[in-house]
Amino acid sequence: MPAPFADIRSRLLLVALAATPACVDAPPSPDVLDDPRCFGANAEAALADGASFDSVWSKVREAGAAMEPATFEACHAGEESLASVAYDVTSADYLDVIEGELGFSADQAELLANNGFVVLDHQRHRTFEAAYSSLYAADLPVLVTSDSLLYALHRSFDRILMELELAVLQGEVELMLSEMHSALAELAVPPELGPAARDLDVYLAVARSLLTQDMTPQPTITGAEADEQVAAILDDVAAEQLATLDLFGASADYDYSQLQPRGHYVGPLEPYFRALMWIGRTQMPLIDSTKGEARLNRRGLEAAVLTGELLDQGPRARWDRVELVLRQLIGEPDSMSPATLDLYRADAGLGDLQALAAADDAELQAALLAGEYGVQRIMSQVISTQAHAAQVELPQVFSLLGQRFAVDSQVMHAVTFDRLRDPQTGAKTLRMLPHEFDVAFALGSKLAGELLADELDTYGYQGVLHELRFLIDAHPDSFWRESVYNGWLHALRGLDAPTEQADYPAAMQTEAWRRKTLNTQLASWAELRHDTILYTKQSYTSAISCEYPQAYVEPVPTFYARMAEVAAQGVSLAATLASQGHPVPEVEAYFEHMAYVMGRLESIASKELDGVALDEDEWEFLRATIEAEKVGCANELRYDGWYGGLLYSVEDHGDFRPTIADIHTAPTDAEGRSVGWVLHAATGYARSMVFTVEDCGGVRAYVGPVSTYHRKLTEGLERLDDGQWATELDQSPPEPPEWTRAFAR
């Protein structure tokens, strides 16, 4: 049974992954543009001849189905890296000053001499602004790093989102739910739709109860039995474990641990988090295909249509405003929404509730299937299945404000049970947890594919990864501009541009630099998942008077250009909010400043690669990276300069805020035992990196802050929040991943 994946043209159609493989000859050493065994490894080349997407996709599937690990390695091999830099690192200008200030161990000095750069584990900083400030105070030559810019984006995006939720979204959602519940009490519901109306009553009462500070049960309109179910559901919310939920004509295992507030939602936004998580994850099933045959769930469909009717009584404008903001921030929902419900009602001829009550099941189902309404691309609920049973087909569902589709979640969904099959036998592969390298490879990191060698040898899913990589690479530019979330991922993809060419510094041509880049990407991805944890659909397995003497910008101009595109998306979001009566001039000014800075950095980085001298204005810009001053009676630190301006809120300056976000849930292990594994992606301290560059003036050394990435696995559906993680880092910090020892000691 083929595994479902989204067709690139609409991302709504299902296409097949990893068909039955054929045998291949000895491992090839192919040219990826010419060898048919590698077809699709370069998506741009595969699509360049004007052939239809379907025909190209068919050939990509053929290549993926026949692909063995050695073929995969050859097809997706990175550029040849330098074994070591050729110059004498010890001759670098300022290196003696840097060593005197920071101190090097013998291991660190060896890595620096070999790679031309080294990350110093003992030089830890609680924030990036503090790291830059310490360089400023010590008069050390500064390196402007991509890590620091991504960190500033995270801190600012997280704060801006929090302010939007407090000032706009929370109030709109609360009023929308209240108005919908009142409208339900007044709505003339045909008797045939009574059970669906009763379920909707419970659903709305639970959501409104969760919006109260102490989860006070809100009364239903349909009586004592509904009130009792609301109270029982709230008890399950408090228990934060798996429990059965009977609602909308279906009975399902519901993961209430997802309603535990985490990220920036710990605090005043806890009620909003619980309510939105309930709304986003509690679906109205329309078509159930989990048993292998499509079956209409009429009660779920009736509840969905009733939801649309309630919105049309007045709250629709509030829903429109919230939905528009969430689409610009995160993306489209992975379910039928009230907007697509209107299209379905037109297709099915459901002009009013009486028409729905009289409609034939077969006709209702046919319209749902024909229009592919409510098709999901990511499994984010607990669905139990047997290892030898047919592959689970996800139900078609409706959600009021459903969680958002994310390509990285889709990758993790596609490479775990029960999506994977053994390439030789066709049996389901019992891979219960994804790896962050799966996501990194699919987004463009060839190194991540190399580091997955053991996983591929064990589970043999290289063909699926090959297909995922093609599908993501084939997305048009418009996809990456649809939301801030997609734009952020696209900026990270910009760091995958090969740096092995001669115009890049030798240190960036080493294997160690490839690993440092992967660390940067994963740390920022962890921050992105942290910031959007409420809205992004998670995948499940079934079952001071100084100046810098010199400065250098990490020369990755494509990255800076894509960060400028993220800033443009932020400016557009501010315009949208202003058009809705919620002007946010501070947000607009922040993103305009970000766009300006990224434009300057892109220009400087391009000059560095081209060997063109910077002008005095550009040097002045780099000298003004950051300044620190103490303000107020408490002598609180404030940071100025263009980097200080990249941190949206001065209230956050200097605060230690490492992030952790749960990214995937596996309810059971491969033997079916209940384990409740929760995989987290996390960040730690900023660390100092010493980086050397050889140019016509000799070798120079610089220092800049870089990120630390951590992977954390918990059991019993334990979902860690930032406070718990910060305590662990302070009291017993885990070692960075082993694969980072090539550049960090």
XYZ file of C-alpha atoms in Angstrom:
745
model
C 0.000 0.000 0.000
C 1.613 3.305 -0.988
C 2.030 6.020 1.603
C 0.225 9.312 1.059
C 2.014 12.574 0.363
C 0.931 15.946 -0.991
C 1.115 16.657 -4.707
C 3.319 19.678 -5.217
C 0.865 21.515 -7.458
C -1.937 21.828 -4.943
C -0.560 20.195 -1.776
C -4.047 18.727 -1.426
C -3.806 15.719 -3.726
C -2.390 12.485 -2.409
C 0.409 10.821 -4.315
C 2.366 7.672 -3.638
C 5.679 7.206 -1.855
C 8.099 4.319 -2.094
C 6.557 1.671 -4.279
C 7.930 -1.882 -4.402
C 11.653 -1.563 -5.170
C 13.688 -3.335 -7.779
C 17.222 -4.618 -7.290
C 20.141 -2.454 -8.352
C 23.668 -3.194 -9.412
C 26.825 -2.296 -7.539
C 26.879 1.172 -5.953
C 27.216 3.824 -8.661
C 29.244 6.998 -8.752
C 26.697 8.962 -10.765
C 26.353 12.433 -12.157
C 23.068 13.401 -10.555
C 21.973 15.290 -13.651
C 22.443 12.338 -16.007
C 22.114 9.055 -14.149
C 18.478 7.808 -14.093
C 19.121 6.163 -10.726
C 19.439 9.671 -9.288
C 16.503 11.207 -11.113
C 14.980 13.918 -8.945
C 18.080 14.555 -6.828
C 18.183 17.904 -8.613
C 14.546 19.029 -8.761
C 15.248 22.067 -10.912
C 16.932 19.939 -13.576
C 14.214 17.267 -13.411
C 11.477 19.835 -14.033
C 13.390 21.923 -16.568
C 12.331 20.176 -19.787
C 8.693 21.205 -19.537
C 7.326 17.730 -18.821
C 4.190 17.474 -16.710
C 4.649 17.192 -12.990
C 2.903 13.816 -12.977
C 5.359 12.326 -15.455
C 8.362 13.752 -13.604
C 6.993 12.533 -10.282
C 6.518 9.048 -11.714
C 10.197 8.924 -12.683
C 11.243 10.239 -9.260
C 9.212 7.455 -7.633
C 10.869 4.881 -9.854
C 14.293 6.132 -8.798
C 13.273 6.219 -5.139
C 11.789 2.731 -5.238
C 15.031 1.274 -6.610
C 17.370 3.299 -4.421
C 19.663 1.526 -1.968
C 21.743 3.283 0.707
C 24.921 3.379 -1.381
C 23.041 4.807 -4.360
C 21.401 7.391 -2.115
C 24.798 8.392 -0.726
C 26.214 8.851 -4.221
C 23.183 10.709 -5.577
C 23.092 13.153 -2.674
C 26.815 13.545 -2.003
C 28.011 16.985 -1.021
C 30.856 18.912 -2.581
C 34.374 17.749 -1.753
C 35.563 19.504 1.390
C 39.021 20.584 2.453
C 40.696 18.259 4.928
C 42.354 21.293 6.523
C 43.177 24.904 5.784
C 46.491 25.513 4.045
C 47.576 28.646 5.873
C 49.252 29.045 9.249
C 46.436 29.928 11.603
C 48.857 30.958 14.343
C 49.981 33.886 12.193
C 46.521 35.471 12.230
C 46.263 39.088 13.284
C 44.571 39.506 16.681
C 44.786 35.783 17.472
C 47.132 36.425 20.385
C 44.702 38.985 21.810
C 41.781 36.596 21.356
C 43.652 33.719 22.976
C 44.682 35.913 25.869
C 41.083 36.950 26.448
C 39.308 33.624 25.827
C 41.948 30.937 26.386
C 42.383 27.808 24.242
C 42.885 24.226 25.348
C 45.219 21.975 23.375
C 42.223 20.288 21.698
C 40.711 23.624 20.764
C 44.005 24.913 19.372
C 44.322 21.753 17.274
C 40.825 22.148 15.826
C 41.499 25.818 15.088
C 44.773 25.024 13.325
C 43.180 22.282 11.242
C 39.798 23.839 10.377
C 40.547 27.546 10.541
C 37.820 27.967 13.153
C 36.720 26.463 16.452
C 33.712 26.781 18.755
C 34.778 27.128 22.391
C 32.477 25.158 24.668
C 33.883 26.830 27.770
C 32.994 30.298 26.462
C 29.257 30.193 27.140
C 26.937 33.185 27.139
C 23.370 33.349 28.354
C 22.351 35.521 25.387
C 23.778 36.535 22.033
C 23.578 40.212 22.873
C 25.688 39.544 25.958
C 28.199 37.682 23.786
C 28.535 40.602 21.377
C 28.730 43.048 24.257
C 31.602 41.113 25.839
C 33.515 41.251 22.547
C 32.839 44.958 22.371
C 34.053 45.545 25.916
C 37.240 43.545 25.271
C 37.964 45.287 21.941
C 38.000 41.968 20.101
C 37.476 41.733 16.315
C 33.879 40.703 15.758
C 32.367 38.101 13.454
C 28.716 38.728 12.556
C 27.218 35.224 12.523
C 24.094 33.814 10.940
C 23.371 32.190 14.326
C 23.047 35.569 16.015
C 20.664 36.904 13.374
C 18.454 33.820 13.576
C 18.427 34.095 17.366
C 17.312 37.732 17.096
C 14.545 36.685 14.697
C 13.369 34.045 17.173
C 13.366 36.349 20.198
C 11.545 39.069 18.279
C 9.043 36.808 16.514
C 8.203 35.095 19.795
C 7.622 38.433 21.526
C 5.617 39.900 18.627
C 3.423 36.802 18.470
C 2.837 36.982 22.220
C 1.806 40.637 21.982
C -0.543 39.887 19.076
C -2.143 37.086 21.048
C -2.632 39.250 24.118
C -3.856 42.325 22.253
C -5.805 40.823 19.347
C -6.172 37.070 18.950
C -7.191 36.125 22.487
C -10.007 38.663 22.554
C -11.236 37.801 19.073
C -11.330 34.080 19.854
C -13.091 34.603 23.182
C -15.795 36.774 21.622
C -16.157 34.448 18.634
C -16.764 31.424 20.869
C -19.190 33.315 23.101
C -21.166 34.597 20.120
C -21.230 31.141 18.516
C -22.523 29.571 21.717
C -25.241 32.213 22.028
C -26.177 31.714 18.389
C -26.504 27.965 18.952
C -29.103 28.621 21.645
C -31.159 30.659 19.159
C -30.625 28.517 16.059
C -33.591 26.584 14.671
C -32.007 23.141 14.468
C -33.954 20.386 12.673
C -34.596 17.432 15.013
C -32.463 15.186 12.805
C -29.425 17.359 13.634
C -30.049 17.354 17.394
C -27.197 14.965 18.341
C -24.702 16.991 16.289
C -25.922 20.223 17.908
C -25.510 18.644 21.333
C -21.891 17.674 20.490
C -21.191 21.178 19.247
C -22.607 22.549 22.494
C -20.124 20.423 24.475
C -17.260 21.429 22.172
C -17.950 25.148 22.594
C -18.529 24.867 26.347
C -15.185 23.095 26.791
C -13.387 25.744 24.726
C -14.974 28.558 26.723
C -14.179 26.774 29.997
C -10.529 26.474 28.989
C -10.421 30.217 28.391
C -11.085 30.829 32.089
C -8.083 31.133 34.384
C -8.949 28.051 36.461
C -10.857 26.054 33.807
C -14.231 26.805 35.393
C -16.902 24.697 33.624
C -19.142 26.877 31.487
C -22.802 25.848 31.204
C -24.107 24.089 28.137
C -27.470 24.827 26.553
C -28.599 21.231 26.056
C -28.802 19.994 29.625
C -27.246 18.040 32.461
C -25.819 15.207 30.363
C -23.819 17.673 28.268
C -22.669 19.465 31.434
C -21.405 16.167 32.815
C -19.415 15.469 29.666
C -17.855 18.939 29.801
C -16.760 18.311 33.398
C -15.321 14.912 32.459
C -13.349 16.390 29.559
C -11.957 19.133 31.793
C -10.814 16.443 34.238
C -8.989 14.749 31.369
C -7.393 18.062 30.404
C -6.072 18.440 33.940
C -4.705 14.868 33.939
C -2.663 15.545 30.753
C -2.690 11.914 29.599
C -4.343 9.794 26.927
C -8.094 9.318 27.379
C -11.048 8.362 25.235
C -13.053 11.207 23.712
C -16.542 10.442 22.392
C -17.652 13.381 20.293
C -18.972 14.151 16.823
C -19.939 10.568 16.084
C -16.510 9.105 16.760
C -14.610 7.599 19.663
C -10.870 8.227 19.711
C -7.813 8.192 21.947
C -7.179 11.857 22.685
C -3.752 13.108 23.788
C -4.607 15.646 26.473
C -0.911 16.173 27.256
C -0.858 18.469 24.218
C -2.965 20.970 26.175
C -0.174 21.539 28.703
C 0.970 25.169 28.218
C 4.604 25.534 27.167
C 6.812 28.009 25.370
C 5.795 31.636 25.899
C 2.317 30.446 26.888
C 3.389 29.651 30.455
C 1.856 32.603 32.300
C -0.938 34.960 31.211
C -1.627 33.119 27.954
C -2.206 29.684 29.519
C -6.028 29.822 29.083
C -5.664 30.927 25.465
C -3.188 28.116 24.802
C -5.475 25.422 26.202
C -8.511 26.735 24.347
C -6.712 27.106 21.001
C -5.083 23.696 21.350
C -8.529 22.195 21.991
C -10.000 24.009 18.994
C -7.033 23.180 16.792
C -6.786 19.481 17.645
C -10.437 18.521 18.230
C -11.675 17.616 14.791
C -15.079 16.847 13.342
C -14.518 13.640 11.325
C -16.178 13.683 7.912
C -14.898 10.549 6.181
C -13.373 7.669 8.144
C -11.112 5.452 6.032
C -9.075 3.935 8.862
C -10.703 0.517 8.328
C -9.791 0.492 4.652
C -13.145 1.655 3.272
C -14.424 5.225 3.119
C -17.435 5.731 5.397
C -19.372 8.943 5.931
C -19.527 10.185 9.511
C -22.791 12.046 9.159
C -22.806 13.413 12.701
C -19.385 14.981 12.237
C -20.451 16.530 8.932
C -23.633 17.882 10.496
C -21.590 19.475 13.298
C -19.298 21.078 10.717
C -22.229 22.565 8.800
C -23.772 23.781 12.059
C -20.442 25.443 12.891
C -20.605 27.323 9.605
C -24.173 28.377 10.349
C -23.152 29.722 13.762
C -20.330 31.755 12.242
C -22.735 33.202 9.696
C -24.930 34.518 12.537
C -22.299 37.224 13.197
C -18.930 35.884 14.428
C -17.679 35.148 10.886
C -15.787 38.445 10.704
C -13.878 37.530 13.869
C -12.989 34.125 12.437
C -11.831 35.781 9.213
C -9.502 38.113 11.108
C -7.935 35.346 13.192
C -7.590 33.010 10.206
C -5.929 35.676 8.058
C -3.319 36.421 10.725
C -2.589 32.722 11.306
C -2.228 32.097 7.573
C 0.284 34.926 7.250
C 2.194 33.782 10.311
C 2.126 29.996 9.937
C 0.208 28.847 6.858
C -2.935 27.004 5.845
C -4.794 24.520 8.082
C -4.347 20.790 7.508
C -8.101 20.177 7.470
C -11.340 21.531 6.034
C -11.960 25.036 7.350
C -15.114 27.183 7.425
C -13.914 28.760 4.161
C -13.675 25.440 2.317
C -16.888 24.280 4.013
C -18.700 26.939 1.984
C -17.319 25.400 -1.213
C -18.430 21.942 -0.136
C -21.945 23.118 0.684
C -22.213 24.582 -2.797
C -20.999 21.320 -4.350
C -23.418 19.240 -2.266
C -26.383 21.598 -2.654
C -26.688 22.272 1.078
C -28.294 25.687 1.013
C -29.731 25.422 4.527
C -30.028 23.043 7.462
C -33.240 21.518 6.146
C -31.404 20.529 2.964
C -28.726 18.870 5.087
C -31.309 17.004 7.159
C -32.911 15.648 3.991
C -29.682 14.891 2.108
C -28.718 11.358 1.124
C -25.603 9.870 2.770
C -24.196 8.612 -0.514
C -24.470 12.037 -2.133
C -22.897 13.776 0.853
C -20.013 11.317 0.844
C -19.522 11.525 -2.914
C -19.146 15.306 -2.771
C -16.610 15.060 0.065
C -14.528 12.502 -1.793
C -14.724 14.218 -5.168
C -13.611 17.562 -3.757
C -11.078 15.973 -1.390
C -12.466 18.173 1.353
C -10.742 17.822 4.705
C -7.886 15.648 3.435
C -5.070 15.593 5.998
C -1.393 15.394 5.105
C -0.055 14.963 8.649
C -1.210 12.433 11.228
C -1.463 14.321 14.510
C -3.794 12.067 16.454
C -3.387 8.711 18.153
C -4.392 6.001 15.673
C -3.646 2.394 16.576
C -2.879 -0.152 13.886
C -1.275 -3.560 13.533
C 2.126 -4.073 11.961
C 0.626 -6.356 9.308
C -2.604 -4.419 8.727
C -3.220 -2.172 5.754
C -1.687 1.264 6.002
C -3.847 3.746 7.887
C -5.682 6.203 5.675
C -6.137 9.446 7.563
C -9.739 10.570 8.044
C -11.052 13.639 6.268
C -11.873 16.206 8.949
C -13.226 19.685 9.636
C -11.710 22.083 12.186
C -12.865 25.496 13.336
C -9.278 26.809 13.604
C -7.250 23.751 12.702
C -3.546 23.395 13.327
C -1.407 24.411 10.407
C 0.275 22.331 7.734
C 4.085 22.381 7.974
C 6.428 20.660 5.546
C 8.805 19.655 8.342
C 6.000 17.903 10.225
C 5.020 16.161 7.012
C 8.571 14.851 6.665
C 8.507 13.365 10.175
C 5.088 11.866 9.486
C 6.331 10.260 6.267
C 9.393 8.537 7.768
C 7.782 6.801 10.753
C 5.342 3.957 11.400
C 3.062 3.228 9.689
C 4.096 5.252 6.620
C 7.303 3.285 5.959
C 7.595 -0.127 4.350
C 10.511 -2.515 4.028
C 11.997 -1.946 0.549
C 12.296 -5.694 -0.076
C 9.275 -7.302 1.599
C 6.752 -4.466 1.608
C 6.112 -5.027 5.330
C 5.578 -2.014 7.567
C 8.816 -0.695 9.052
C 8.706 -0.269 12.828
C 10.515 3.059 12.966
C 8.794 4.795 15.847
C 10.743 8.063 16.056
C 12.045 10.397 13.362
C 15.436 12.095 13.500
C 16.008 15.801 13.122
C 18.393 14.909 10.297
C 15.367 13.652 8.327
C 13.984 17.182 8.327
C 17.361 18.798 7.665
C 18.027 16.549 4.665
C 14.575 17.058 3.165
C 15.039 20.822 3.490
C 18.375 20.702 1.662
C 21.277 19.561 3.874
C 23.325 16.894 2.105
C 25.407 16.440 5.256
C 22.279 15.408 7.180
C 21.756 12.621 4.657
C 25.304 11.409 5.230
C 24.814 11.450 8.996
C 21.693 9.285 8.610
C 23.751 6.349 7.310
C 23.073 4.133 10.344
C 19.337 4.900 10.273
C 19.169 4.092 6.570
C 21.061 0.844 7.055
C 18.581 -0.132 9.777
C 15.298 1.005 8.241
C 16.012 1.330 4.516
C 13.916 4.436 3.895
C 16.389 6.234 1.621
C 13.913 6.149 -1.282
C 11.331 8.017 0.786
C 13.899 10.660 1.745
C 14.867 11.039 -1.905
C 11.230 11.667 -2.828
C 10.661 14.055 0.073
C 13.720 16.072 -0.933
C 12.449 16.344 -4.502
C 8.969 17.423 -3.413
C 10.265 20.146 -1.111
C 12.828 21.401 -3.646
C 10.080 21.528 -6.276
C 7.933 23.976 -4.310
C 7.706 27.310 -6.157
C 9.009 30.532 -4.652
C 5.425 31.550 -3.891
C 5.146 28.717 -1.358
C 8.074 30.038 0.663
C 6.513 33.511 0.680
C 3.098 32.348 1.918
C 3.923 32.736 5.614
C 6.610 33.790 8.040
C 6.986 30.113 9.000
C 7.740 29.040 5.438
C 10.017 32.034 4.911
C 12.007 31.149 8.026
C 12.519 27.603 6.732
C 13.560 29.019 3.361
C 16.155 31.231 5.041
C 17.600 28.141 6.729
C 17.688 26.443 3.326
C 19.779 29.378 2.120
C 22.594 28.216 4.404
C 22.821 24.995 2.357
C 24.355 26.835 -0.594
C 27.736 25.121 -1.181
C 30.666 27.000 0.361
C 33.389 24.735 -1.031
C 34.191 27.102 -3.920
C 37.458 29.022 -3.882
C 35.810 32.417 -3.335
C 34.704 31.384 0.166
C 37.103 31.517 3.124
C 39.027 28.253 3.454
C 37.496 27.640 6.889
C 34.059 27.512 5.232
C 35.291 24.895 2.749
C 35.980 22.305 5.459
C 33.859 19.357 6.571
C 33.777 20.889 10.043
C 32.056 24.007 8.674
C 29.334 21.874 7.095
C 28.642 20.486 10.557
C 28.674 23.925 12.124
C 26.088 25.038 9.536
C 23.870 22.053 10.325
C 24.074 22.942 14.023
C 23.000 26.510 13.183
C 20.047 25.265 11.143
C 18.828 22.789 13.741
C 19.075 25.296 16.583
C 17.037 27.854 14.638
C 14.546 25.168 13.585
C 14.117 24.275 17.270
C 13.390 27.949 17.985
C 10.877 28.103 15.127
C 9.034 25.032 16.420
C 9.109 26.516 19.920
C 7.621 29.823 18.820
C 4.822 28.207 16.782
C 4.075 25.222 19.030
C 0.407 26.185 19.441
C -0.385 26.452 15.752
C 1.946 24.027 13.929
C 0.552 20.543 13.495
C 2.807 18.045 15.264
C 3.491 14.691 13.663
C 2.648 11.432 15.421
C 3.810 7.890 14.998
C 0.848 5.549 14.777
C 0.369 4.164 17.871
C 30.961 50.874 26.202
C 33.235 53.772 24.656
C 35.079 51.370 22.463
C 34.775 50.042 18.935
C 35.575 46.780 17.238
C 39.119 46.931 15.813
C 38.010 44.757 12.872
C 34.819 43.049 11.770
C 33.790 40.339 9.328
C 30.367 39.190 8.178
C 29.715 35.477 7.680
C 29.600 35.482 3.851
C 26.241 33.833 3.109
C 24.444 36.418 0.925
C 21.601 34.070 -0.073
C 20.739 33.641 3.602
C 20.600 37.404 4.180
C 18.410 37.877 1.096
C 15.934 35.307 2.380
C 15.942 36.859 5.843
C 15.004 40.131 4.123
C 12.056 38.266 2.553
C 10.972 37.175 6.041
C 11.111 40.840 7.068
C 8.924 41.744 4.092
C 6.374 39.157 5.251
C 6.421 40.820 8.666
C 5.773 44.246 7.146
C 2.856 42.726 5.209
C 1.471 41.245 8.428
C 1.611 44.671 10.088
C -0.302 46.136 7.145
C -2.943 43.412 7.452
C -3.419 44.105 11.151
C -3.671 47.847 10.518
C -6.342 47.250 7.867
C -8.355 45.326 10.474
C -8.233 48.178 12.966
C -5.244 46.892 14.928
C -2.308 49.141 13.965
C 1.061 47.877 15.193
C 3.589 50.581 14.248
C 6.265 49.054 16.486
C 5.992 45.735 14.647
C 6.143 47.459 11.273
C 9.192 49.489 12.338
C 10.928 46.374 13.634
C 10.556 44.451 10.383
C 11.559 47.499 8.335
C 14.753 47.720 10.411
C 15.335 44.002 9.934
C 14.946 44.378 6.155
C 17.433 47.269 6.168
C 20.010 45.317 8.182
C 19.701 42.210 6.030
C 20.131 44.300 2.899
C 23.332 45.814 4.277
C 24.678 42.422 5.346
C 23.862 40.874 1.959
C 25.803 43.642 0.216
C 28.787 43.337 2.562
C 28.863 39.535 2.293
C 28.793 39.722 -1.510
C 31.717 42.144 -1.470
C 33.674 39.817 0.816
C 33.185 36.902 -1.586
C 34.095 39.053 -4.602
C 37.210 40.441 -2.926
C 35.912 44.019 -3.083
C 36.976 46.411 -0.332
C 34.262 47.764 1.948
C 33.674 51.504 1.902
C 33.806 53.671 4.993
C 30.021 53.693 5.385
C 29.996 49.891 5.528
C 32.805 49.851 8.080
C 30.874 52.363 10.145
C 27.836 50.072 9.979
C 29.874 47.132 11.297
C 31.427 49.212 14.062
C 27.904 50.056 15.232
C 26.888 46.423 15.740
C 26.092 46.771 19.432
C 26.627 48.959 22.464
C 25.629 48.221 26.022
C 24.537 50.725 28.643
C 23.049 50.541 32.104
C 19.779 52.365 32.652
C 17.505 53.046 35.589
C 18.082 52.661 39.287
C 18.542 48.920 38.911
C 21.329 49.405 36.339
C 19.529 47.182 33.847
C 21.447 46.480 30.651
C 20.116 47.860 27.376
C 21.683 47.162 24.007
C 21.839 49.676 21.175
C 23.344 49.468 17.699
C 21.784 47.708 14.735
C 21.982 44.293 16.427
C 20.232 45.646 19.515
C 17.522 46.873 17.144
C 17.025 43.313 15.891
C 15.777 42.392 19.373
C 12.182 43.597 19.300
C 11.598 44.121 23.012
C 14.087 45.839 25.302
C 12.406 43.983 28.159
C 14.029 40.798 26.848
C 17.569 42.155 26.731
C 19.925 39.946 28.691
C 17.323 37.355 29.749
C 18.471 33.728 29.564
C 15.749 32.023 27.556
C 16.827 28.734 26.034
C 14.039 27.033 24.123
C 12.631 23.541 23.989
C 9.732 22.280 21.875
C 8.170 18.861 21.490
C 8.202 17.996 17.794
C 6.932 14.401 17.558
C 4.979 11.923 19.688
C 5.168 8.113 19.651
C 2.529 6.627 21.979
C 4.042 3.105 21.837
C 7.339 1.407 21.112
C 7.846 -1.044 18.252
C 6.388 -3.879 20.350
C 3.200 -2.004 21.163
C 4.073 -1.165 24.774
C 2.749 2.164 25.986
C 5.791 4.418 26.418
C 4.569 7.901 25.503
C 7.808 9.004 23.867
C 7.986 12.732 23.203
C 10.865 13.979 21.062
C 12.039 17.530 21.751
C 14.321 19.925 19.864
C 16.102 22.432 22.085
C 18.726 25.157 22.249
C 21.303 25.912 24.921
C 23.907 28.558 25.618
C 25.445 30.778 22.982
C 29.115 29.875 22.540
C 32.083 31.831 21.189
C 33.506 30.822 17.827
C 36.990 31.848 16.708
C 37.082 32.156 12.912
C 40.063 32.906 10.668
C 40.162 34.316 7.139
C 43.088 34.558 4.742
C 43.089 37.422 2.252
C 45.612 39.552 0.424
C 46.523 41.222 3.706
C 47.320 37.943 5.463
C 45.380 35.901 7.998
C 42.971 37.555 10.414
C 41.019 36.136 13.345
C 37.539 37.104 14.508
C 35.146 36.028 17.259
C 31.382 35.622 17.043
C 28.582 33.833 18.936
C 27.017 30.595 17.681
C 24.141 28.395 18.809
C 23.994 25.091 20.654
C 21.494 22.443 19.558
C 20.194 19.629 21.787
C 17.912 16.629 21.236
C 15.833 15.459 24.214
C 13.581 12.393 24.528
C 11.113 11.966 27.403
C 8.640 9.227 28.333
C 5.135 9.136 29.768
C 3.959 11.951 27.454
C 6.111 14.396 29.426
C 6.336 17.677 27.530
C 9.047 19.994 28.839
C 8.657 23.756 29.000
C 11.346 26.414 28.795
C 11.640 26.845 32.554
C 12.278 23.155 33.172
C 14.850 23.080 30.379
C 16.651 26.205 31.636
C 16.923 24.612 35.081
C 18.401 21.460 33.566
C 20.928 23.507 31.594
C 21.974 25.398 34.708
C 22.177 22.393 37.017
C 23.349 19.536 34.788
C 23.839 20.709 31.212
C 23.910 17.866 28.688
C 26.817 17.518 26.313
C 26.253 18.834 22.782
C 25.639 16.118 20.176
C 28.630 13.927 19.361
C 28.576 14.929 15.694
C 29.432 18.527 16.676
C 32.827 17.558 18.119
C 34.332 18.064 14.674
C 34.139 21.821 15.298
C 33.433 22.329 19.017
C 35.382 21.386 22.131
